[in-house]
Amino acid sequence: MTAVSLMTPDDAAVGGHYSSVARIGDLLFTAGHVPRDRHRKIIGHNIEEQTAAVLQNIEATLKLAGAVPTDIFQVRVYLTDLRLAGRFNDAYSAFFGSHRPVRTVVGARLNEVLVEIDVAAAIGGAG
């Protein structure tokens, strides 16, 4: 069996007893990321700003584990209001460009934020 590595960036805004990312071989699985800085302060006032902040946090977590955004092959998105999906998608598309990982978007009751995202990535393999 392949060993599992659990990692959390030093400046991550982790709000509980968990790791930011798990690595199994060349596969990475992140915890849900929200738009908070390392002091747990919410970043952004609208869905576009919060989406950009979450994706930047995910990018930093992936970098710690040796991956880049184009290594992402699966994305799960949780929105407080599904009516924000179009605006969310604009910010999401700006980040990913032509890279199109599989994605699920669901409505969820989130604590003080508009969006939470977790991803799965294959180091060097999804792009």
mmCIF file of C-alpha atoms in Angstrom:
data_model
loop_
_atom_site.group_PDB
_atom_site.id
_atom_site.type_symbol
_atom_site.label_atom_id
_atom_site.label_comp_id
_atom_site.label_asym_id
_atom_site.label_seq_id
_atom_site.Cartn_x
_atom_site.Cartn_y
_atom_site.Cartn_z
ATOM 1 C CA MET A 1 0.000 0.000 0.000
ATOM 2 C CA THR A 2 1.198 3.507 -0.828
ATOM 3 C CA ALA A 3 1.915 5.771 2.124
ATOM 4 C CA VAL A 4 -0.395 8.697 2.777
ATOM 5 C CA SER A 5 1.152 12.121 3.409
ATOM 6 C CA LEU A 6 -0.920 14.784 5.125
ATOM 7 C CA MET A 7 0.153 18.400 4.718
ATOM 8 C CA THR A 8 -0.968 21.854 5.750
ATOM 9 C CA PRO A 9 0.775 25.075 4.666
ATOM 10 C CA ASP A 10 2.133 27.101 7.587
ATOM 11 C CA ASP A 11 -0.048 30.054 6.615
ATOM 12 C CA ALA A 12 -3.240 28.083 5.928
ATOM 13 C CA ALA A 13 -6.537 29.166 7.436
ATOM 14 C CA VAL A 14 -7.374 25.736 8.839
ATOM 15 C CA GLY A 15 -10.312 25.964 11.203
ATOM 16 C CA GLY A 16 -10.376 22.464 12.624
ATOM 17 C CA HIS A 17 -8.511 19.245 13.267
ATOM 18 C CA TYR A 18 -7.634 18.227 9.689
ATOM 19 C CA SER A 19 -4.951 18.525 7.020
ATOM 20 C CA SER A 20 -5.228 20.762 3.971
ATOM 21 C CA VAL A 21 -4.169 18.066 1.513
ATOM 22 C CA ALA A 22 -3.595 14.323 1.439
ATOM 23 C CA ARG A 23 -1.133 12.776 -1.006
ATOM 24 C CA ILE A 24 -1.370 9.136 -2.023
ATOM 25 C CA GLY A 25 1.267 8.376 -4.634
ATOM 26 C CA ASP A 26 0.812 11.065 -7.290
ATOM 27 C CA LEU A 27 -2.797 11.784 -6.311
ATOM 28 C CA LEU A 28 -3.774 14.757 -4.162
ATOM 29 C CA PHE A 29 -7.062 15.373 -2.373
ATOM 30 C CA THR A 30 -7.677 18.713 -0.691
ATOM 31 C CA ALA A 31 -9.912 19.576 2.194
ATOM 32 C CA GLY A 32 -12.605 22.126 1.496
ATOM 33 C CA HIS A 33 -11.087 25.571 1.051
ATOM 34 C CA VAL A 34 -12.936 28.763 1.904
ATOM 35 C CA PRO A 35 -12.099 32.426 1.252
ATOM 36 C CA ARG A 36 -10.204 33.135 4.465
ATOM 37 C CA ASP A 37 -6.699 34.402 5.084
ATOM 38 C CA ARG A 38 -4.290 32.826 7.573
ATOM 39 C CA HIS A 39 -5.898 34.850 10.366
ATOM 40 C CA ARG A 40 -9.300 33.362 9.423
ATOM 41 C CA LYS A 41 -10.535 36.723 8.102
ATOM 42 C CA ILE A 42 -12.951 36.439 5.171
ATOM 43 C CA ILE A 43 -11.461 37.560 1.851
ATOM 44 C CA GLY A 44 -13.840 39.236 -0.604
ATOM 45 C CA HIS A 45 -17.317 40.707 -0.422
ATOM 46 C CA ASN A 46 -18.961 38.999 -3.397
ATOM 47 C CA ILE A 47 -18.952 35.615 -5.116
ATOM 48 C CA GLU A 48 -16.343 36.649 -7.692
ATOM 49 C CA GLU A 49 -13.829 37.874 -5.094
ATOM 50 C CA GLN A 50 -14.452 34.932 -2.792
ATOM 51 C CA THR A 51 -14.102 32.409 -5.637
ATOM 52 C CA ALA A 52 -10.791 33.953 -6.709
ATOM 53 C CA ALA A 53 -9.547 33.827 -3.094
ATOM 54 C CA VAL A 54 -10.525 30.170 -2.668
ATOM 55 C CA LEU A 55 -8.829 29.169 -5.909
ATOM 56 C CA GLN A 56 -5.669 31.063 -4.918
ATOM 57 C CA ASN A 57 -5.681 29.239 -1.559
ATOM 58 C CA ILE A 58 -6.062 25.913 -3.376
ATOM 59 C CA GLU A 59 -3.230 26.815 -5.738
ATOM 60 C CA ALA A 60 -0.951 27.497 -2.725
ATOM 61 C CA THR A 61 -1.917 24.178 -1.143
ATOM 62 C CA LEU A 62 -1.246 22.284 -4.378
ATOM 63 C CA LYS A 63 2.139 23.987 -4.735
ATOM 64 C CA LEU A 64 3.102 22.693 -1.276
ATOM 65 C CA ALA A 65 2.386 19.172 -2.531
ATOM 66 C CA GLY A 66 4.193 19.623 -5.863
ATOM 67 C CA ALA A 67 1.211 20.269 -8.132
ATOM 68 C CA VAL A 68 -0.217 23.081 -10.248
ATOM 69 C CA PRO A 69 -3.814 23.985 -11.141
ATOM 70 C CA THR A 70 -3.658 22.144 -14.474
ATOM 71 C CA ASP A 71 -3.073 18.932 -12.497
ATOM 72 C CA ILE A 72 -6.608 19.224 -11.078
ATOM 73 C CA PHE A 73 -8.991 16.652 -12.530
ATOM 74 C CA GLN A 74 -11.996 16.965 -10.195
ATOM 75 C CA VAL A 75 -13.619 19.934 -8.457
ATOM 76 C CA ARG A 76 -16.467 19.994 -5.932
ATOM 77 C CA VAL A 77 -18.096 23.350 -5.311
ATOM 78 C CA TYR A 78 -20.478 24.287 -2.518
ATOM 79 C CA LEU A 79 -22.463 27.522 -2.945
ATOM 80 C CA THR A 80 -24.704 29.169 -0.369
ATOM 81 C CA ASP A 81 -27.022 30.302 -3.158
ATOM 82 C CA LEU A 82 -27.249 28.455 -6.467
ATOM 83 C CA ARG A 83 -28.472 31.681 -8.091
ATOM 84 C CA LEU A 84 -24.814 32.770 -7.837
ATOM 85 C CA ALA A 85 -23.706 29.901 -10.104
ATOM 86 C CA GLY A 86 -23.345 32.050 -13.236
ATOM 87 C CA ARG A 87 -21.222 34.674 -11.514
ATOM 88 C CA PHE A 88 -19.236 31.931 -9.774
ATOM 89 C CA ASN A 89 -18.608 30.289 -13.148
ATOM 90 C CA ASP A 90 -17.203 33.529 -14.590
ATOM 91 C CA ALA A 91 -14.583 33.763 -11.814
ATOM 92 C CA TYR A 92 -13.894 30.017 -11.992
ATOM 93 C CA SER A 93 -13.393 30.154 -15.776
ATOM 94 C CA ALA A 94 -11.031 33.120 -15.447
ATOM 95 C CA PHE A 95 -8.840 31.037 -13.130
ATOM 96 C CA PHE A 96 -8.864 27.781 -15.105
ATOM 97 C CA GLY A 97 -8.866 29.171 -18.656
ATOM 98 C CA SER A 98 -8.963 26.306 -21.153
ATOM 99 C CA HIS A 99 -8.398 23.639 -18.466
ATOM 100 C CA ARG A 100 -11.755 21.967 -17.739
ATOM 101 C CA PRO A 101 -11.679 19.480 -14.836
ATOM 102 C CA VAL A 102 -14.873 17.579 -14.060
ATOM 103 C CA ARG A 103 -17.000 19.543 -11.627
ATOM 104 C CA THR A 104 -20.000 19.250 -9.353
ATOM 105 C CA VAL A 105 -21.796 22.277 -7.891
ATOM 106 C CA VAL A 106 -24.216 21.866 -4.992
ATOM 107 C CA GLY A 107 -26.094 24.179 -2.684
ATOM 108 C CA ALA A 108 -24.923 24.161 0.924
ATOM 109 C CA ARG A 109 -25.350 26.022 4.165
ATOM 110 C CA LEU A 110 -21.937 27.593 4.739
ATOM 111 C CA ASN A 111 -20.715 29.547 7.726
ATOM 112 C CA GLU A 112 -20.278 33.246 6.781
ATOM 113 C CA VAL A 113 -18.866 32.564 3.293
ATOM 114 C CA LEU A 114 -20.446 32.193 -0.144
ATOM 115 C CA VAL A 115 -18.319 29.360 -1.541
ATOM 116 C CA GLU A 116 -16.239 26.344 -0.519
ATOM 117 C CA ILE A 117 -14.217 24.205 -2.947
ATOM 118 C CA ASP A 118 -12.261 20.959 -2.714
ATOM 119 C CA VAL A 119 -10.267 19.352 -5.516
ATOM 120 C CA ALA A 120 -8.481 16.194 -6.570
ATOM 121 C CA ALA A 121 -5.307 16.393 -8.648
ATOM 122 C CA ALA A 122 -2.786 14.073 -10.291
ATOM 123 C CA ILE A 123 0.717 15.505 -10.039
ATOM 124 C CA GLY A 124 1.966 16.115 -13.558
ATOM 125 C CA GLY A 125 -0.895 14.210 -15.102
ATOM 126 C CA ALA A 126 -4.188 16.031 -15.597
ATOM 127 C CA GLY A 127 -3.068 18.799 -17.963
#
